[in-house]
Every structure is written in structure tokens, then in C-alpha cells.
PDB file of N, CA and C in Angstrom:
ATOM      1  N   MET A   1     141.792  88.930 113.730  1.00 61.00           N
ATOM      2  CA  MET A   1     142.070  90.321 113.467  1.00 61.00           C
ATOM      3  C   MET A   1     141.537  91.171 114.619  1.00 61.00           C
ATOM      4  N   ALA A   2     142.325  92.136 115.065  1.00 71.00           N
ATOM      5  CA  ALA A   2     141.948  92.973 116.201  1.00 71.00           C
ATOM      6  C   ALA A   2     140.907  94.005 115.786  1.00 71.00           C
ATOM      7  N   ALA A   3     140.097  94.396 116.755  1.00 77.00           N
ATOM      8  CA  ALA A   3     139.082  95.422 116.498  1.00 77.00           C
ATOM      9  C   ALA A   3     139.768  96.768 116.280  1.00 77.00           C
ATOM     10  N   LYS A   4     139.197  97.566 115.402  1.00 84.00           N
ATOM     11  CA  LYS A   4     139.771  98.875 115.108  1.00 84.00           C
ATOM     12  C   LYS A   4     139.415  99.846 116.217  1.00 84.00           C
ATOM     13  N   ALA A   5     140.386 100.666 116.591  1.00 93.00           N
ATOM     14  CA  ALA A   5     140.190 101.609 117.687  1.00 93.00           C
ATOM     15  C   ALA A   5     139.327 102.779 117.242  1.00 93.00           C
ATOM     16  N   GLU A   6     138.438 103.202 118.131  1.00 96.00           N
ATOM     17  CA  GLU A   6     137.602 104.364 117.879  1.00 96.00           C
ATOM     18  C   GLU A   6     138.351 105.608 118.330  1.00 96.00           C
ATOM     19  N   ILE A   7     138.312 106.647 117.526  1.00 97.00           N
ATOM     20  CA  ILE A   7     138.937 107.923 117.850  1.00 97.00           C
ATOM     21  C   ILE A   7     137.822 108.936 118.024  1.00 97.00           C
ATOM     22  N   VAL A   8     137.895 109.731 119.095  1.00 97.00           N
ATOM     23  CA  VAL A   8     136.861 110.731 119.365  1.00 97.00           C
ATOM     24  C   VAL A   8     137.438 112.111 119.094  1.00 97.00           C
ATOM     25  N   GLY A   9     136.686 112.911 118.334  1.00 98.00           N
ATOM     26  CA  GLY A   9     137.133 114.258 118.005  1.00 98.00           C
ATOM     27  C   GLY A   9     135.961 115.168 117.705  1.00 98.00           C
ATOM     28  N   ARG A  10     136.274 116.435 117.410  1.00 98.00           N
ATOM     29  CA  ARG A  10     135.254 117.446 117.163  1.00 98.00           C
ATOM     30  C   ARG A  10     135.200 117.783 115.677  1.00 98.00           C
ATOM     31  N   VAL A  11     133.994 117.923 115.150  1.00 98.00           N
ATOM     32  CA  VAL A  11     133.796 118.264 113.737  1.00 98.00           C
ATOM     33  C   VAL A  11     134.136 119.736 113.535  1.00 98.00           C
ATOM     34  N   VAL A  12     135.061 120.006 112.597  1.00 98.00           N
ATOM     35  CA  VAL A  12     135.446 121.390 112.316  1.00 98.00           C
ATOM     36  C   VAL A  12     134.950 121.851 110.948  1.00 98.00           C
ATOM     37  N   SER A  13     134.518 120.923 110.090  1.00 97.00           N
ATOM     38  CA  SER A  13     133.970 121.298 108.787  1.00 97.00           C
ATOM     39  C   SER A  13     132.993 120.223 108.328  1.00 97.00           C
ATOM     40  N   ASP A  14     131.863 120.684 107.773  1.00 96.00           N
ATOM     41  CA  ASP A  14     130.884 119.744 107.224  1.00 96.00           C
ATOM     42  C   ASP A  14     130.421 120.198 105.838  1.00 96.00           C
ATOM     43  N   LYS A  15     131.283 120.893 105.111  1.00 96.00           N
ATOM     44  CA  LYS A  15     130.924 121.473 103.823  1.00 96.00           C
ATOM     45  C   LYS A  15     130.859 120.443 102.689  1.00 96.00           C
ATOM     46  N   MET A  16     131.464 119.284 102.876  1.00 96.00           N
ATOM     47  CA  MET A  16     131.455 118.260 101.828  1.00 96.00           C
ATOM     48  C   MET A  16     130.159 117.466 101.861  1.00 96.00           C
ATOM     49  N   ASP A  17     129.818 116.864 100.724  1.00 96.00           N
ATOM     50  CA  ASP A  17     128.681 115.957 100.670  1.00 96.00           C
ATOM     51  C   ASP A  17     129.151 114.598 101.166  1.00 96.00           C
ATOM     52  N   LYS A  18     128.517 114.084 102.217  1.00 96.00           N
ATOM     53  CA  LYS A  18     128.863 112.804 102.843  1.00 96.00           C
ATOM     54  C   LYS A  18     130.290 112.775 103.379  1.00 96.00           C
ATOM     55  N   GLY A  19     130.795 113.927 103.792  1.00 97.00           N
ATOM     56  CA  GLY A  19     132.142 113.984 104.343  1.00 97.00           C
ATOM     57  C   GLY A  19     132.267 115.079 105.373  1.00 97.00           C
ATOM     58  N   ILE A  20     133.117 114.860 106.384  1.00 98.00           N
ATOM     59  CA  ILE A  20     133.380 115.858 107.419  1.00 98.00           C
ATOM     60  C   ILE A  20     134.877 115.862 107.722  1.00 98.00           C
ATOM     61  N   VAL A  21     135.323 116.926 108.379  1.00 98.00           N
ATOM     62  CA  VAL A  21     136.693 117.001 108.872  1.00 98.00           C
ATOM     63  C   VAL A  21     136.618 116.991 110.388  1.00 98.00           C
ATOM     64  N   VAL A  22     137.368 116.067 111.005  1.00 98.00           N
ATOM     65  CA  VAL A  22     137.350 115.887 112.456  1.00 98.00           C
ATOM     66  C   VAL A  22     138.722 116.252 113.009  1.00 98.00           C
ATOM     67  N   ALA A  23     138.741 117.129 114.015  1.00 98.00           N
ATOM     68  CA  ALA A  23     139.978 117.514 114.685  1.00 98.00           C
ATOM     69  C   ALA A  23     140.088 116.711 115.976  1.00 98.00           C
ATOM     70  N   VAL A  24     141.202 115.977 116.116  1.00 97.00           N
ATOM     71  CA  VAL A  24     141.450 115.161 117.303  1.00 97.00           C
ATOM     72  C   VAL A  24     142.606 115.802 118.072  1.00 97.00           C
ATOM     73  N   THR A  25     142.349 116.181 119.324  1.00 97.00           N
ATOM     74  CA  THR A  25     143.356 116.839 120.147  1.00 97.00           C
ATOM     75  C   THR A  25     143.904 115.859 121.170  1.00 97.00           C
ATOM     76  N   ARG A  26     145.222 115.902 121.375  1.00 96.00           N
ATOM     77  CA  ARG A  26     145.857 115.037 122.367  1.00 96.00           C
ATOM     78  C   ARG A  26     146.907 115.843 123.125  1.00 96.00           C
ATOM     79  N   GLN A  27     147.229 115.409 124.333  1.00 97.00           N
ATOM     80  CA  GLN A  27     148.257 116.066 125.140  1.00 97.00           C
ATOM     81  C   GLN A  27     149.545 115.277 125.031  1.00 97.00           C
ATOM     82  N   VAL A  28     150.644 115.971 124.755  1.00 97.00           N
ATOM     83  CA  VAL A  28     151.960 115.341 124.737  1.00 97.00           C
ATOM     84  C   VAL A  28     152.909 116.186 125.580  1.00 97.00           C
ATOM     85  N   ARG A  29     153.949 115.557 126.063  1.00 98.00           N
ATOM     86  CA  ARG A  29     154.938 116.261 126.867  1.00 98.00           C
ATOM     87  C   ARG A  29     156.129 116.641 125.985  1.00 98.00           C
ATOM     88  N   HIS A  30     156.589 117.871 126.117  1.00 96.00           N
ATOM     89  CA  HIS A  30     157.729 118.339 125.343  1.00 96.00           C
ATOM     90  C   HIS A  30     158.968 117.535 125.718  1.00 96.00           C
ATOM     91  N   ASP A  31     159.748 117.121 124.705  1.00 96.00           N
ATOM     92  CA  ASP A  31     160.906 116.254 124.942  1.00 96.00           C
ATOM     93  C   ASP A  31     161.950 116.896 125.850  1.00 96.00           C
ATOM     94  N   VAL A  32     162.263 118.168 125.621  1.00 97.00           N
ATOM     95  CA  VAL A  32     163.340 118.823 126.361  1.00 97.00           C
ATOM     96  C   VAL A  32     162.823 119.482 127.638  1.00 97.00           C
ATOM     97  N   TYR A  33     161.746 120.263 127.523  1.00 97.00           N
ATOM     98  CA  TYR A  33     161.309 121.101 128.644  1.00 97.00           C
ATOM     99  C   TYR A  33     160.272 120.437 129.543  1.00 97.00           C
ATOM    100  N   GLY A  34     159.634 119.380 129.076  1.00 97.00           N
ATOM    101  CA  GLY A  34     158.705 118.649 129.918  1.00 97.00           C
ATOM    102  C   GLY A  34     157.338 119.281 130.069  1.00 97.00           C
ATOM    103  N   LYS A  35     157.116 120.421 129.415  1.00 97.00           N
ATOM    104  CA  LYS A  35     155.815 121.080 129.518  1.00 97.00           C
ATOM    105  C   LYS A  35     154.792 120.370 128.644  1.00 97.00           C
ATOM    106  N   GLY A  36     153.553 120.274 129.130  1.00 97.00           N
ATOM    107  CA  GLY A  36     152.498 119.648 128.351  1.00 97.00           C
ATOM    108  C   GLY A  36     152.062 120.537 127.202  1.00 97.00           C
ATOM    109  N   GLN A  37     151.833 119.927 126.038  1.00 97.00           N
ATOM    110  CA  GLN A  37     151.399 120.668 124.857  1.00 97.00           C
ATOM    111  C   GLN A  37     150.183 119.993 124.259  1.00 97.00           C
ATOM    112  N   ARG A  38     149.327 120.778 123.605  1.00 97.00           N
ATOM    113  CA  ARG A  38     148.199 120.214 122.867  1.00 97.00           C
ATOM    114  C   ARG A  38     148.587 120.102 121.409  1.00 97.00           C
ATOM    115  N   LYS A  39     148.408 118.931 120.851  1.00 97.00           N
ATOM    116  CA  LYS A  39     148.646 118.696 119.427  1.00 97.00           C
ATOM    117  C   LYS A  39     147.315 118.313 118.800  1.00 97.00           C
ATOM    118  N   THR A  40     147.063 118.794 117.587  1.00 98.00           N
ATOM    119  CA  THR A  40     145.808 118.523 116.903  1.00 98.00           C
ATOM    120  C   THR A  40     146.085 117.847 115.571  1.00 98.00           C
ATOM    121  N   SER A  41     145.328 116.783 115.295  1.00 98.00           N
ATOM    122  CA  SER A  41     145.384 116.100 114.003  1.00 98.00           C
ATOM    123  C   SER A  41     144.006 116.232 113.366  1.00 98.00           C
ATOM    124  N   ARG A  42     143.997 116.444 112.052  1.00 98.00           N
ATOM    125  CA  ARG A  42     142.740 116.580 111.323  1.00 98.00           C
ATOM    126  C   ARG A  42     142.565 115.373 110.407  1.00 98.00           C
ATOM    127  N   PHE A  43     141.391 114.738 110.493  1.00 98.00           N
ATOM    128  CA  PHE A  43     141.080 113.573 109.669  1.00 98.00           C
ATOM    129  C   PHE A  43     139.813 113.843 108.871  1.00 98.00           C
ATOM    130  N   MET A  44     139.816 113.440 107.608  1.00 98.00           N
ATOM    131  CA  MET A  44     138.604 113.491 106.809  1.00 98.00           C
ATOM    132  C   MET A  44     137.869 112.176 107.025  1.00 98.00           C
ATOM    133  N   ALA A  45     136.566 112.259 107.271  1.00 98.00           N
ATOM    134  CA  ALA A  45     135.787 111.068 107.583  1.00 98.00           C
ATOM    135  C   ALA A  45     134.520 111.038 106.747  1.00 98.00           C
ATOM    136  N   HIS A  46     134.053 109.824 106.462  1.00 98.00           N
ATOM    137  CA  HIS A  46     132.849 109.598 105.674  1.00 98.00           C
ATOM    138  C   HIS A  46     131.629 109.628 106.593  1.00 98.00           C
ATOM    139  N   ASP A  47     130.642 110.455 106.248  1.00 97.00           N
ATOM    140  CA  ASP A  47     129.397 110.565 107.015  1.00 97.00           C
ATOM    141  C   ASP A  47     128.256 110.303 106.039  1.00 97.00           C
ATOM    142  N   GLU A  48     127.850 109.051 105.943  1.00 95.00           N
ATOM    143  CA  GLU A  48     126.888 108.614 104.920  1.00 95.00           C
ATOM    144  C   GLU A  48     125.573 109.389 104.977  1.00 95.00           C
ATOM    145  N   ALA A  49     125.063 109.656 106.176  1.00 95.00           N
ATOM    146  CA  ALA A  49     123.751 110.287 106.307  1.00 95.00           C
ATOM    147  C   ALA A  49     123.819 111.809 106.418  1.00 95.00           C
ATOM    148  N   ASN A  50     125.006 112.392 106.376  1.00 96.00           N
ATOM    149  CA  ASN A  50     125.191 113.848 106.535  1.00 96.00           C
ATOM    150  C   ASN A  50     124.552 114.357 107.829  1.00 96.00           C
ATOM    151  N   THR A  51     124.708 113.617 108.927  1.00 96.00           N
ATOM    152  CA  THR A  51     124.068 113.997 110.190  1.00 96.00           C
ATOM    153  C   THR A  51     124.965 114.841 111.081  1.00 96.00           C
ATOM    154  N   ALA A  52     126.274 114.718 110.976  1.00 96.00           N
ATOM    155  CA  ALA A  52     127.190 115.458 111.846  1.00 96.00           C
ATOM    156  C   ALA A  52     127.318 116.900 111.374  1.00 96.00           C
ATOM    157  N   LYS A  53     127.285 117.821 112.336  1.00 96.00           N
ATOM    158  CA  LYS A  53     127.404 119.244 112.045  1.00 96.00           C
ATOM    159  C   LYS A  53     128.612 119.804 112.781  1.00 96.00           C
ATOM    160  N   VAL A  54     129.036 121.010 112.414  1.00 97.00           N
ATOM    161  CA  VAL A  54     130.193 121.648 113.034  1.00 97.00           C
ATOM    162  C   VAL A  54     129.950 121.796 114.535  1.00 97.00           C
ATOM    163  N   GLY A  55     130.944 121.413 115.329  1.00 97.00           N
ATOM    164  CA  GLY A  55     130.861 121.497 116.782  1.00 97.00           C
ATOM    165  C   GLY A  55     130.467 120.199 117.449  1.00 97.00           C
ATOM    166  N   ASP A  56     129.913 119.245 116.704  1.00 97.00           N
ATOM    167  CA  ASP A  56     129.544 117.956 117.281  1.00 97.00           C
ATOM    168  C   ASP A  56     130.794 117.165 117.652  1.00 97.00           C
ATOM    169  N   THR A  57     130.689 116.348 118.685  1.00 98.00           N
ATOM    170  CA  THR A  57     131.745 115.408 119.032  1.00 98.00           C
ATOM    171  C   THR A  57     131.355 114.056 118.445  1.00 98.00           C
ATOM    172  N   VAL A  58     132.250 113.488 117.611  1.00 98.00           N
ATOM    173  CA  VAL A  58     131.937 112.235 116.928  1.00 98.00           C
ATOM    174  C   VAL A  58     133.027 111.205 117.177  1.00 98.00           C
ATOM    175  N   ALA A  59     132.667 109.944 116.998  1.00 98.00           N
ATOM    176  CA  ALA A  59     133.625 108.840 117.070  1.00 98.00           C
ATOM    177  C   ALA A  59     133.836 108.349 115.643  1.00 98.00           C
ATOM    178  N   ILE A  60     135.109 108.195 115.256  1.00 98.00           N
ATOM    179  CA  ILE A  60     135.437 107.715 113.917  1.00 98.00           C
ATOM    180  C   ILE A  60     136.298 106.463 114.035  1.00 98.00           C
ATOM    181  N   VAL A  61     136.270 105.651 112.972  1.00 97.00           N
ATOM    182  CA  VAL A  61     137.044 104.425 112.949  1.00 97.00           C
ATOM    183  C   VAL A  61     137.703 104.310 111.580  1.00 97.00           C
ATOM    184  N   GLU A  62     138.870 103.713 111.535  1.00 96.00           N
ATOM    185  CA  GLU A  62     139.604 103.558 110.286  1.00 96.00           C
ATOM    186  C   GLU A  62     138.835 102.643 109.334  1.00 96.00           C
ATOM    187  N   SER A  63     138.863 102.983 108.035  1.00 95.00           N
ATOM    188  CA  SER A  63     138.161 102.180 107.038  1.00 95.00           C
ATOM    189  C   SER A  63     139.016 102.089 105.779  1.00 95.00           C
ATOM    190  N   ARG A  64     138.464 101.457 104.768  1.00 96.00           N
ATOM    191  CA  ARG A  64     139.184 101.389 103.492  1.00 96.00           C
ATOM    192  C   ARG A  64     139.241 102.788 102.894  1.00 96.00           C
ATOM    193  N   PRO A  65     140.183 103.051 101.989  1.00 97.00           N
ATOM    194  CA  PRO A  65     140.241 104.371 101.358  1.00 97.00           C
ATOM    195  C   PRO A  65     138.967 104.650 100.557  1.00 97.00           C
ATOM    196  N   LEU A  66     138.312 105.750 100.881  1.00 96.00           N
ATOM    197  CA  LEU A  66     137.081 106.130 100.201  1.00 96.00           C
ATOM    198  C   LEU A  66     137.319 107.234  99.177  1.00 96.00           C
ATOM    199  N   SER A  67     138.409 107.969  99.321  1.00 95.00           N
ATOM    200  CA  SER A  67     138.820 108.973  98.348  1.00 95.00           C
ATOM    201  C   SER A  67     140.308 109.223  98.589  1.00 95.00           C
ATOM    202  N   ARG A  68     140.836 110.268  97.972  1.00 96.00           N
ATOM    203  CA  ARG A  68     142.278 110.506  98.078  1.00 96.00           C
ATOM    204  C   ARG A  68     142.723 110.723  99.525  1.00 96.00           C
ATOM    205  N   ARG A  69     141.936 111.471 100.321  1.00 96.00           N
ATOM    206  CA  ARG A  69     142.333 111.772 101.695  1.00 96.00           C
ATOM    207  C   ARG A  69     141.393 111.194 102.752  1.00 96.00           C
ATOM    208  N   LYS A  70     140.312 110.564 102.348  1.00 97.00           N
ATOM    209  CA  LYS A  70     139.293 110.088 103.290  1.00 97.00           C
ATOM    210  C   LYS A  70     139.533 108.617 103.620  1.00 97.00           C
ATOM    211  N   ARG A  71     139.982 108.354 104.869  1.00 97.00           N
ATOM    212  CA  ARG A  71     140.287 106.990 105.308  1.00 97.00           C
ATOM    213  C   ARG A  71     139.603 106.614 106.614  1.00 97.00           C
ATOM    214  N   PHE A  72     138.622 107.400 107.034  1.00 97.00           N
ATOM    215  CA  PHE A  72     137.897 107.140 108.275  1.00 97.00           C
ATOM    216  C   PHE A  72     136.400 107.210 108.010  1.00 97.00           C
ATOM    217  N   ALA A  73     135.621 106.592 108.892  1.00 97.00           N
ATOM    218  CA  ALA A  73     134.172 106.625 108.782  1.00 97.00           C
ATOM    219  C   ALA A  73     133.584 106.946 110.149  1.00 97.00           C
ATOM    220  N   VAL A  74     132.495 107.703 110.168  1.00 97.00           N
ATOM    221  CA  VAL A  74     131.821 108.064 111.412  1.00 97.00           C
ATOM    222  C   VAL A  74     131.045 106.853 111.918  1.00 97.00           C
ATOM    223  N   THR A  75     131.262 106.487 113.189  1.00 96.00           N
ATOM    224  CA  THR A  75     130.515 105.374 113.773  1.00 96.00           C
ATOM    225  C   THR A  75     129.324 105.862 114.577  1.00 96.00           C
ATOM    226  N   ARG A  76     129.499 106.984 115.304  1.00 96.00           N
ATOM    227  CA  ARG A  76     128.400 107.506 116.113  1.00 96.00           C
ATOM    228  C   ARG A  76     128.690 108.957 116.478  1.00 96.00           C
ATOM    229  N   ILE A  77     127.621 109.662 116.807  1.00 97.00           N
ATOM    230  CA  ILE A  77     127.756 111.033 117.299  1.00 97.00           C
ATOM    231  C   ILE A  77     127.700 110.950 118.825  1.00 97.00           C
ATOM    232  N   VAL A  78     128.801 111.321 119.464  1.00 97.00           N
ATOM    233  CA  VAL A  78     128.918 111.222 120.920  1.00 97.00           C
ATOM    234  C   VAL A  78     128.099 112.315 121.599  1.00 97.00           C
ATOM    235  N   GLU A  79     128.246 113.558 121.099  1.00 97.00           N
ATOM    236  CA  GLU A  79     127.553 114.693 121.706  1.00 97.00           C
ATOM    237  C   GLU A  79     127.259 115.729 120.641  1.00 97.00           C
ATOM    238  N   ARG A  80     126.047 116.255 120.675  1.00 97.00           N
ATOM    239  CA  ARG A  80     125.652 117.309 119.743  1.00 97.00           C
ATOM    240  C   ARG A  80     126.186 118.659 120.230  1.00 97.00           C
ATOM    241  N   ALA A  81     126.455 119.561 119.285  1.00 93.00           N
ATOM    242  CA  ALA A  81     126.910 120.909 119.635  1.00 93.00           C
ATOM    243  C   ALA A  81     125.764 121.668 120.295  1.00 93.00           C
ATOM    244  N   LYS A  82     126.098 122.490 121.256  1.00 90.00           N
ATOM    245  CA  LYS A  82     125.084 123.290 121.922  1.00 90.00           C
ATOM    246  C   LYS A  82     124.725 124.481 121.034  1.00 90.00           C
ATOM    247  N   VAL A  83     123.441 124.644 120.745  1.00 82.00           N
ATOM    248  CA  VAL A  83     122.972 125.728 119.905  1.00 82.00           C
ATOM    249  C   VAL A  83     122.616 126.903 120.799  1.00 82.00           C
ATOM    250  N   ILE A  84     123.179 128.069 120.480  1.00 77.00           N
ATOM    251  CA  ILE A  84     122.928 129.268 121.312  1.00 77.00           C
ATOM    252  C   ILE A  84     121.976 130.184 120.580  1.00 77.00           C
TER     253      ILE A  84
END
């Protein structure tokens, strides 16, 4: 069985208990005009220790279904948000 790919994204919500919402942005080229566009996908992820906060960059990996919409789990925090 192949290893599951890690996806890196930014935490946009941490209001759930043991759960976060991660926004993953990617660049795609428009089919007709060829201009580059940013597309964003939002994934709900399981954060067992409640360590990730809004603005953090985290790595998530696909897991078994943990709830109706939660199918990812946090593997590590790549970068903490800068506090001003």
C-alpha cells in the first residue's frame, strides 16, 4: 500500500473541539484564457491535542472518517502564526 500524501495548508478555523478547518490553496491555469488562478479547498481535520491555532500552517493526511465531514488528521505544525 502506498504512503498517503501530506497536504500543507493554513488553519482558518479552530472553534471545534479536537477539530480545525484547513484551507489549501493551489494554482491552476484557466482552460480558455491561460491565466493563472488561485483555487482554495477547505478540509476539516482532526487535531487531537487542540494545538493548532488560526493562521498556523499545518500538514494534514487522509484518514478514516472521523465524523460526517472530517476525513483528515493533523500530522504536524509546519509553521506557527506570527503574533503581532
